[in-house]
Short mmCIF file of C-alpha atoms and ligand atoms in Angstrom, two decimals:
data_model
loop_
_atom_site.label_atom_id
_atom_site.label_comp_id
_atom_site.label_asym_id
_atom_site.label_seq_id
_atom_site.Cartn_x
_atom_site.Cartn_y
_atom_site.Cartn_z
CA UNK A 1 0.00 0.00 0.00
CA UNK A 2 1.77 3.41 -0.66
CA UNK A 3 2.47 5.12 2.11
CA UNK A 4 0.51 8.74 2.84
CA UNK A 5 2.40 11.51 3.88
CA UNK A 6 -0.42 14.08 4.28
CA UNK A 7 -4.22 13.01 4.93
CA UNK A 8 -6.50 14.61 7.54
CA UNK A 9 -9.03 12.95 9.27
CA UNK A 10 -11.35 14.48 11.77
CA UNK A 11 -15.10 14.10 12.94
CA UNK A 12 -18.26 16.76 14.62
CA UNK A 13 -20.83 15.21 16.78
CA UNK A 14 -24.39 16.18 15.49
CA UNK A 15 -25.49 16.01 18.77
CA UNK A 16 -26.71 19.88 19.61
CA UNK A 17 -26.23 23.14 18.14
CA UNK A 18 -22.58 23.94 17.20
CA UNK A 19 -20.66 26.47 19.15
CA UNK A 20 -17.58 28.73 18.68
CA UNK A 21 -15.71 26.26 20.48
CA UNK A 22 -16.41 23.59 17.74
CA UNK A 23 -15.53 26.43 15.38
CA UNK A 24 -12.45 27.83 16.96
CA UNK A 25 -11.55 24.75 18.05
CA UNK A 26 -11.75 22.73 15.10
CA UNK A 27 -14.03 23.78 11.94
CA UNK A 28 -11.69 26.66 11.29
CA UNK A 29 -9.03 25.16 11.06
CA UNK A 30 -9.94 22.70 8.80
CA UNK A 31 -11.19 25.39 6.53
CA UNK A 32 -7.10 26.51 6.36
CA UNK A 33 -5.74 23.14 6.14
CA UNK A 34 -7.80 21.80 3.64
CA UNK A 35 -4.57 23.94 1.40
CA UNK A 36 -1.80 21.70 2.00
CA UNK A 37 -3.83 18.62 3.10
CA UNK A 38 -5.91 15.21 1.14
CA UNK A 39 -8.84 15.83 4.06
CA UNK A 40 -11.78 14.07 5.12
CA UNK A 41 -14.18 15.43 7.26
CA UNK A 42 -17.08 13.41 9.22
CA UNK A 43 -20.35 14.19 10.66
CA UNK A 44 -19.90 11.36 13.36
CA UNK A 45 -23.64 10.33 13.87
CA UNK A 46 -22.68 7.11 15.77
CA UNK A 47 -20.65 8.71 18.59
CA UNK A 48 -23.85 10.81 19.23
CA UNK A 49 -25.76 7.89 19.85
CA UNK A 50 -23.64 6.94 22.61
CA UNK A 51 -25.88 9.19 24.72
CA UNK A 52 -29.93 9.63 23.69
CA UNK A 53 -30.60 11.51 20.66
CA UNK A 54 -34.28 12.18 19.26
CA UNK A 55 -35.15 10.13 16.27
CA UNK A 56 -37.17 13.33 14.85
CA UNK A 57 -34.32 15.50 14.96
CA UNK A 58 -30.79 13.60 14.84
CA UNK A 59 -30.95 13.77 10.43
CA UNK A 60 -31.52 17.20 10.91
CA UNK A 61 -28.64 17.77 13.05
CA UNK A 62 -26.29 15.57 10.98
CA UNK A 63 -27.25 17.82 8.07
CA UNK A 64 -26.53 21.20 10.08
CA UNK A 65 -23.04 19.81 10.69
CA UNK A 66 -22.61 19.25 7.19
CA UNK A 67 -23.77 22.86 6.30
CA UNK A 68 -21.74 24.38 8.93
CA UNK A 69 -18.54 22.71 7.26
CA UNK A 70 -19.45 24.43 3.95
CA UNK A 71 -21.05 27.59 5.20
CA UNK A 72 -17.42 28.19 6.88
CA UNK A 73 -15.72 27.73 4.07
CA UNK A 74 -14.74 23.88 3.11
CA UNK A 75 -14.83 22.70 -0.52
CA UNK A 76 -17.15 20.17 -0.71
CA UNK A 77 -15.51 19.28 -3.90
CA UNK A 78 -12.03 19.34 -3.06
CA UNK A 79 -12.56 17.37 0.26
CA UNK A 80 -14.61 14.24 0.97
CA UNK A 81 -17.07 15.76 3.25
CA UNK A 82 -19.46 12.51 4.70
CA UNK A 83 -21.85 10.64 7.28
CA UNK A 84 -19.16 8.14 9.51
CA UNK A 85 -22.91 5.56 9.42
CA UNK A 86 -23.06 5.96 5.75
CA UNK A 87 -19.60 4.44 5.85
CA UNK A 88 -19.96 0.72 7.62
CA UNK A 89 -16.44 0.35 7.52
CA UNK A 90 -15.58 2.74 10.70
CA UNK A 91 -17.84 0.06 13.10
CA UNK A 92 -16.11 -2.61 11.36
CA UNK A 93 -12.78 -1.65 12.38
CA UNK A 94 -13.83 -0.10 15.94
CA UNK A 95 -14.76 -3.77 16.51
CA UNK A 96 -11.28 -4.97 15.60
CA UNK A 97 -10.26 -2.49 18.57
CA UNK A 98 -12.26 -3.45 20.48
CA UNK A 99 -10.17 -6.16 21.01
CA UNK A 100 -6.63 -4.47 20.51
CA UNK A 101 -7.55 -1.85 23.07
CA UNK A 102 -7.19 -2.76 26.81
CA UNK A 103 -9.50 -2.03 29.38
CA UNK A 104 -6.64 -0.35 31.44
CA UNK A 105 -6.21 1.87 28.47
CA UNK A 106 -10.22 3.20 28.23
CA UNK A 107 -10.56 3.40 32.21
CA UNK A 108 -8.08 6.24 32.14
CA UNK A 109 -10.29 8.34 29.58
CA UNK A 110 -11.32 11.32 31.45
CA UNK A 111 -14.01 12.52 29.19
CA UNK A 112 -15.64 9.27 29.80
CA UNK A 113 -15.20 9.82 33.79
CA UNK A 114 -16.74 13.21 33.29
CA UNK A 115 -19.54 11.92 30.83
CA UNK A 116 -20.37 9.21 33.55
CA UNK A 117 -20.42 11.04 36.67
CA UNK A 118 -21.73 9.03 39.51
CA UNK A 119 -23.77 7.01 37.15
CA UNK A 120 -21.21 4.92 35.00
CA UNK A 121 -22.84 1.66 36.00
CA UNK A 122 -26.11 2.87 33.68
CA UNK A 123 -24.34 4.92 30.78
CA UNK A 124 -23.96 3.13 27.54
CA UNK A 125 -21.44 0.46 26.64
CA UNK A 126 -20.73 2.32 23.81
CA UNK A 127 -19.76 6.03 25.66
CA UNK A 128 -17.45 3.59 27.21
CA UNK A 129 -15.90 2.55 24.04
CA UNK A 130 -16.55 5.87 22.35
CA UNK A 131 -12.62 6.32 21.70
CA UNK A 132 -11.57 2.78 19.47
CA UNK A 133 -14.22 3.78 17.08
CA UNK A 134 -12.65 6.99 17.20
CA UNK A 135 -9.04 5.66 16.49
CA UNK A 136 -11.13 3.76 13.92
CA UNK A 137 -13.12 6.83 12.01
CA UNK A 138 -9.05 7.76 11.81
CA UNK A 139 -7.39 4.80 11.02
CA UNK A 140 -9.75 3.71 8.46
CA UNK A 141 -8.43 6.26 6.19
CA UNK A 142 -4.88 5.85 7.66
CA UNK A 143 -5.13 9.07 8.23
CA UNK A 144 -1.73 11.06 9.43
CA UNK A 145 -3.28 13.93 11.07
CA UNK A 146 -6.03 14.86 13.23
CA UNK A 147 -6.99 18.57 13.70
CA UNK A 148 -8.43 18.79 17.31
CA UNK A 149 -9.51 20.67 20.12
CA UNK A 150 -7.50 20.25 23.01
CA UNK A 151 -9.77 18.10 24.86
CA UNK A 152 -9.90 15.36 22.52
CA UNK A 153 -5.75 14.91 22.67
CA UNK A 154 -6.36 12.38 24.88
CA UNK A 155 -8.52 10.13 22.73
CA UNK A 156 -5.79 11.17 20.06
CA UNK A 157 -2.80 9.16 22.56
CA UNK A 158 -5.37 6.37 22.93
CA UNK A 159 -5.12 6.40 19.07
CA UNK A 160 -1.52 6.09 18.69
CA UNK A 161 -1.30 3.56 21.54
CA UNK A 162 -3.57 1.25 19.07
CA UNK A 163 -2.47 1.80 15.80
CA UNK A 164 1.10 1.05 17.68
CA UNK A 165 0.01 -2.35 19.41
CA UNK A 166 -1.87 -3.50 16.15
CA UNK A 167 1.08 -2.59 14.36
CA UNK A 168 3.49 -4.91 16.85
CA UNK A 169 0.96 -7.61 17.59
CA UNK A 170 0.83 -8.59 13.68
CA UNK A 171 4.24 -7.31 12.87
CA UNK A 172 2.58 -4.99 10.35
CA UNK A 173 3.06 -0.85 9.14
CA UNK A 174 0.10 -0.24 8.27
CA UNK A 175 -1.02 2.12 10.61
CA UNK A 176 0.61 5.53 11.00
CA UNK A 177 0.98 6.90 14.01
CA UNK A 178 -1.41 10.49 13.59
CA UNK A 179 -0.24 13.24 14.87
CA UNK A 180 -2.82 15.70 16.73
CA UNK A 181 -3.09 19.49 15.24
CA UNK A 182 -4.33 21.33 18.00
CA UNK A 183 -3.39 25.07 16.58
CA UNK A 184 -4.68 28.29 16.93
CA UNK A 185 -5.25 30.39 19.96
CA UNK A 186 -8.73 28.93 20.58
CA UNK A 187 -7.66 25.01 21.61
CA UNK A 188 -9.90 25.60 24.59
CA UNK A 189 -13.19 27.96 24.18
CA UNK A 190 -14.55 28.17 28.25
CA UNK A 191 -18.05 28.89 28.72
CA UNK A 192 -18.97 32.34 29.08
CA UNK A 193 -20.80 31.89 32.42
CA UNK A 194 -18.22 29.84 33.76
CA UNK A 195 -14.08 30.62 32.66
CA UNK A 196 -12.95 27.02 34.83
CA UNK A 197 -15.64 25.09 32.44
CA UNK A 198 -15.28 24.38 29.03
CA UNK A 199 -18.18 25.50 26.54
CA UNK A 200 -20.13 23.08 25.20
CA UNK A 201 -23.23 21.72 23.94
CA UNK A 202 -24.57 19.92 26.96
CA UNK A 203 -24.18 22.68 29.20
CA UNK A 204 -27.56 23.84 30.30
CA UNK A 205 -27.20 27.60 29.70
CA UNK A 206 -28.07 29.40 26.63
CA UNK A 207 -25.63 32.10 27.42
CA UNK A 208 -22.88 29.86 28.52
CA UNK A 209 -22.05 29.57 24.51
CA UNK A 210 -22.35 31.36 21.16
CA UNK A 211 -24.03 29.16 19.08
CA UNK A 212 -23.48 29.22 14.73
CA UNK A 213 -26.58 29.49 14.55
CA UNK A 214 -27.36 32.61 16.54
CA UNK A 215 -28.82 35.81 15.06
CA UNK A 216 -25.98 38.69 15.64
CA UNK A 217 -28.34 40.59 17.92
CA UNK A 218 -28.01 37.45 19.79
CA UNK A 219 -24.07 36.77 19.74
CA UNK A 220 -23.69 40.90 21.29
CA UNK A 221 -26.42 40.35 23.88
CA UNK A 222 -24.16 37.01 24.70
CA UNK A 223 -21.35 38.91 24.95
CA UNK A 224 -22.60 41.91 27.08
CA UNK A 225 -23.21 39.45 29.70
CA UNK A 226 -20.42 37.09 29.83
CA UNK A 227 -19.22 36.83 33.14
CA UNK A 228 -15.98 38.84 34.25
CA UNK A 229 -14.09 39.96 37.03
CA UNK A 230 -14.25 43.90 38.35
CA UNK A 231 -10.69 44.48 37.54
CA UNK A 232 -9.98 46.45 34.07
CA UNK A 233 -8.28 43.78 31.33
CA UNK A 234 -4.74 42.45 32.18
CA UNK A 235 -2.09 43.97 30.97
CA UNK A 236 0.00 40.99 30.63
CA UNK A 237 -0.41 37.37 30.10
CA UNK A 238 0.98 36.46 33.34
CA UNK A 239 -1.79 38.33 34.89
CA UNK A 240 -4.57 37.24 32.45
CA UNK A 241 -3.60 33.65 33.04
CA UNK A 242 -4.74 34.26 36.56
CA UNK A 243 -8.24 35.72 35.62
CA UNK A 244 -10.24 32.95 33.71
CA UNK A 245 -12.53 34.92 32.26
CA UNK A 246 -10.52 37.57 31.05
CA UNK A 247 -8.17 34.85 29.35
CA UNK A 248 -11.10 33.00 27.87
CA UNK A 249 -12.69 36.66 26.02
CA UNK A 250 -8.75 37.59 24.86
CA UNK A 251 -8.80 34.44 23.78
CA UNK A 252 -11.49 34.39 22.04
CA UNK A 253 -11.11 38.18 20.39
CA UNK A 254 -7.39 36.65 19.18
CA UNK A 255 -9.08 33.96 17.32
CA UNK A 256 -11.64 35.40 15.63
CA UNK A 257 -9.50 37.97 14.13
CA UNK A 258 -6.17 36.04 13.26
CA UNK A 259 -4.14 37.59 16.14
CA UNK A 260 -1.80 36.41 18.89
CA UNK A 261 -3.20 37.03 22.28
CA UNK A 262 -0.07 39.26 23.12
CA UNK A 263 -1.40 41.68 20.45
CA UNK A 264 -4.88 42.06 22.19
CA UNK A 265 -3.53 42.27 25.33
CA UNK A 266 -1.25 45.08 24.29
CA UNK A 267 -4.70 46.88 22.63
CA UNK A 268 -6.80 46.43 25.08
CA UNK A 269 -4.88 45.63 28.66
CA UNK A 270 -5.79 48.24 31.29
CA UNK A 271 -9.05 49.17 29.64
CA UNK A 272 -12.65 48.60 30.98
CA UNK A 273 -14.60 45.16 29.73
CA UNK A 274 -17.26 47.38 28.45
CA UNK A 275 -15.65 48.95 25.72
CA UNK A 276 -13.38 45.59 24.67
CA UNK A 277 -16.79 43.56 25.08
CA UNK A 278 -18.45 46.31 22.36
CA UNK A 279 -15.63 45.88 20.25
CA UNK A 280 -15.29 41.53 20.59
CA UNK A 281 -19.48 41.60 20.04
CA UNK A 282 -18.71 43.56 16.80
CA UNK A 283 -15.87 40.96 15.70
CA UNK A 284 -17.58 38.06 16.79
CA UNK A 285 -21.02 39.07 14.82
CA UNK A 286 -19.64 39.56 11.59
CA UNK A 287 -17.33 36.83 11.51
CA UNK A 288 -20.03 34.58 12.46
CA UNK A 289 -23.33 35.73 10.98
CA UNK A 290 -22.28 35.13 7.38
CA UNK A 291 -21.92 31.21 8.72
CA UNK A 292 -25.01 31.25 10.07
CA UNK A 293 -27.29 32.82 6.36
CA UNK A 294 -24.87 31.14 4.36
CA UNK A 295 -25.79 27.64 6.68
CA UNK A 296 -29.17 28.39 6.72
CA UNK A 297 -28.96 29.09 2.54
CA UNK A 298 -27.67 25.68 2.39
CA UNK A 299 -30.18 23.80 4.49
CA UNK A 300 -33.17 25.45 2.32
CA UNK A 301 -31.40 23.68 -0.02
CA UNK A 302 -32.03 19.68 1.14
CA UNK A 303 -31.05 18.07 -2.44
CA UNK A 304 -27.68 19.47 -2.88
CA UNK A 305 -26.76 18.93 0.81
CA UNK A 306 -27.55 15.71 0.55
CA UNK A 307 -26.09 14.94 -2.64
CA UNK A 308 -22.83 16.08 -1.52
CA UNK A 309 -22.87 13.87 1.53
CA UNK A 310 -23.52 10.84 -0.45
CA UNK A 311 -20.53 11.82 -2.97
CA UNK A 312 -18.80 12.03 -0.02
CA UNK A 313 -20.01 8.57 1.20
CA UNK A 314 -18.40 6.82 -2.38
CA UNK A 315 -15.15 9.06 -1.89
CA UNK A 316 -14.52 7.73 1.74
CA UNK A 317 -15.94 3.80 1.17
CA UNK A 318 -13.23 3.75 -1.91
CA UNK A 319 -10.53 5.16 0.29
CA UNK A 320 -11.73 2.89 3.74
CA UNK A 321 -12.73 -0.67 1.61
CA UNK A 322 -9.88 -1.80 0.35
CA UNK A 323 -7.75 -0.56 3.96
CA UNK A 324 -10.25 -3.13 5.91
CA UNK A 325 -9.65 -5.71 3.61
CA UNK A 326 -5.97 -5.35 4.00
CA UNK A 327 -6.83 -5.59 7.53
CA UNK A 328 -8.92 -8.50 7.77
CA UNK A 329 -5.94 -10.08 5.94
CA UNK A 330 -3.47 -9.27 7.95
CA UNK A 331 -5.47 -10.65 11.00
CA UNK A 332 -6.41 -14.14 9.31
CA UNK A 333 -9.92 -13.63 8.88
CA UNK A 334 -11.88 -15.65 6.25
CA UNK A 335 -11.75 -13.80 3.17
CA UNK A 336 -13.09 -17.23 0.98
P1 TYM B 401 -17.10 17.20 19.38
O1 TYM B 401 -18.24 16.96 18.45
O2 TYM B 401 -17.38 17.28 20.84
O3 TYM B 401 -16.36 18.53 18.97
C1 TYM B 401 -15.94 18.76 17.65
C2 TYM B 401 -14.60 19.47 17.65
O4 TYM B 401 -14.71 20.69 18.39
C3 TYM B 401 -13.69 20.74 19.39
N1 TYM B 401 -14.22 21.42 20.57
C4 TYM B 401 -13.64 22.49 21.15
N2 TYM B 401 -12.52 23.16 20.84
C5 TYM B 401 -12.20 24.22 21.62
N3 TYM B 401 -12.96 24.61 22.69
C6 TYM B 401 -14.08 23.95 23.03
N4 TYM B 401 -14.82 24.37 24.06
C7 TYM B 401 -14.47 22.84 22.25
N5 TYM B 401 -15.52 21.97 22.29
C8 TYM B 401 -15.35 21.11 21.28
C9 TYM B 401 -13.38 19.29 19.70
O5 TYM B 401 -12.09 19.15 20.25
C10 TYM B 401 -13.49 18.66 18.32
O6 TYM B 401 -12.28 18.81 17.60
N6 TYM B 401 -14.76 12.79 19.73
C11 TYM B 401 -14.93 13.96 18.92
C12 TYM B 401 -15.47 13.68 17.54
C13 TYM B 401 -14.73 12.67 16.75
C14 TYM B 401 -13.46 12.85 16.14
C15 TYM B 401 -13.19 11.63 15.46
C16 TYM B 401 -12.56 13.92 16.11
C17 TYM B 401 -15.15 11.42 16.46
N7 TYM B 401 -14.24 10.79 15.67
C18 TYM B 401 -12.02 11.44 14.75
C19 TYM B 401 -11.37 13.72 15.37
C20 TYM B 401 -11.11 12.50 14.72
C21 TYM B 401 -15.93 14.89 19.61
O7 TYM B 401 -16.71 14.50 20.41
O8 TYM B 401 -15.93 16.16 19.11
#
């Protein structure tokens, strides 16, 4: 098999609205890398299902994820942009990890501790194994990097430990070893209630995230009453480091407009959160609010979205096929 120097692999949950830390975190870059990289890009339905999702609404979800890619700015055409359950392949290797990956190695998952809580003797098998069909949406497509937010580098080491072991257990190269991209000032988005908690979709506040799809009257209003501390902004990154909040909005204004944090500190440190929270609304509005008509453009249009995720479906089953055949080969399974 020839040996790929430069694919990207990486996967959205449709499992609630998408938020700027998806976008920072992840989408965005993808939109940049798509330049130098062979990507594929995944709507991962199946890891949703790992907790409930409604029946009525999970298509329409995938589909929003799907938009969102485009709407931000990746080429459906140039990239193979698909449904991981369109694509039977990804289970069918996440079983074969199943039994590569130890239980030692998926106890230690913290997002599956913090998933569980106090109730991990009634959550799903399958949020337990959430991360080999992970490695597998990746490995699949021996992919050779994975552009991430930094919470999922852990699942990303789990990764590497299995394509490693498969590799020694059958004395195989197959698998690369990916390498995580987690760029960008924006690895970690906090929630704007909360700077010590990471945004996301499951937390119960409205206002603890900016949302893709939000109007821009909404995103300001958001913004206006983000939490933050009394003192005027940092004037140095040693400082801001100490105030959560303040870190997470710097952080935030960096991203959105291409900067290094040290720039908007040196703009805006010593000034009052008012005026820097007028200015980031601005920023954060019309970056985002041409996602959000040019997503909603997109899923008026139900044909085209849909035919692009089933081109995308042929693209990745060509590329995934013949890799789990080679697999099943290597293992001694019963090809006839
Ligand atoms: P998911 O759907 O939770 O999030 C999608 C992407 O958004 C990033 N992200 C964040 N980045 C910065 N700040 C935040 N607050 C924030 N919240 C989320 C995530 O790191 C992710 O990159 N397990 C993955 C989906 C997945 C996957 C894959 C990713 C399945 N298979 C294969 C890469 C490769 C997840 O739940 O992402």
């Amino acid at each position: 098999m020839e040996k790929i120097t430069k694919r990207i692999l990486s996967g959205v949950q449709p499992s609630g609205d998408l938020h700027l830390g998806n976008y920072l975190g992840a989408i965005k870059n993808f939109v940049s890398l798509q330049k130098e990289f062979e990507c594929f890009f995944c709507v991962v339905d199946l890891h949703a299902i790992t907790v409930w999702q409604d029946p009525k609404i999970l298509k329409q979800k995938t589909r929003e994820v799907a938009a969102a890619f485009i709407a931000s700015g990746i080429d459906p055409d140039k990239n193979t942009l698909f449904v991981q359950s369109q694509v039977p392949q990804h289970a069918q290797l996440a079983w074969i990890f199943n039994c590569v990956a130890r239980m030692g190695w998926l106890n230690r998952m913290t997002q599956f501790k913090d998933k569980a809580g106090k109730n991990s003797e009634n959550v799903s098998v399958g949020l337990f194994s959430y991360p080999t069909l992970m490695a597998a949406d990746i490995l699949i497509y021996l992919a050779t990097h994975v552009p991430v937010g930094e919470d999922q580098k852990q699942h990303l080491e789990l990764t590497r430990d299995i394509a490693q072991k498969f590799n020694n257990d059958f004395n195989t190269d197959i698998f690369p070893i990916p390498e995580p991209l987690i760029l960008g000032e924006a690895t970690r988005v906090m929630s704007l209630r909360d700077g010590l908690k990471k945004m996301s979709k499951s937390d119960p506040s409205d206002y603890s995230r900016i949302m893709l799809s939000d109007s821009e009257e909404e995103i300001i209003k958001k913004i206006k009453k983000a939490k933050t501390d009394p003192m005027p902004l940092p004037d140095n990154l040693e400082d801001a480091k100490n105030r959560p909040e303040a870190i997470n909005l710097l952080t935030i204004y960096a991203a959105l407009n291409d900067q290094e944090i040290g720039t908007v500190i040196s703009e805006y440190g010593g000034k009052e959160f008012s005026q820097f929270k007028n200015d980031l609304g601005e920023l954060a509005s019309s970056k985002l609010s041409p996602i959000s008509v040019e997503m909603n453009k997109l899923l008026q249009d139900e044909k085209y979205l849909d035919s692009v995720i089933i081109k995308g479906k042929e693209r990745a089953i060509n590329i995934a096929d013949p890799v789990l055949n080679k697999i099943y080969q290597i293992i001694g399974l019963f090809r006839g």
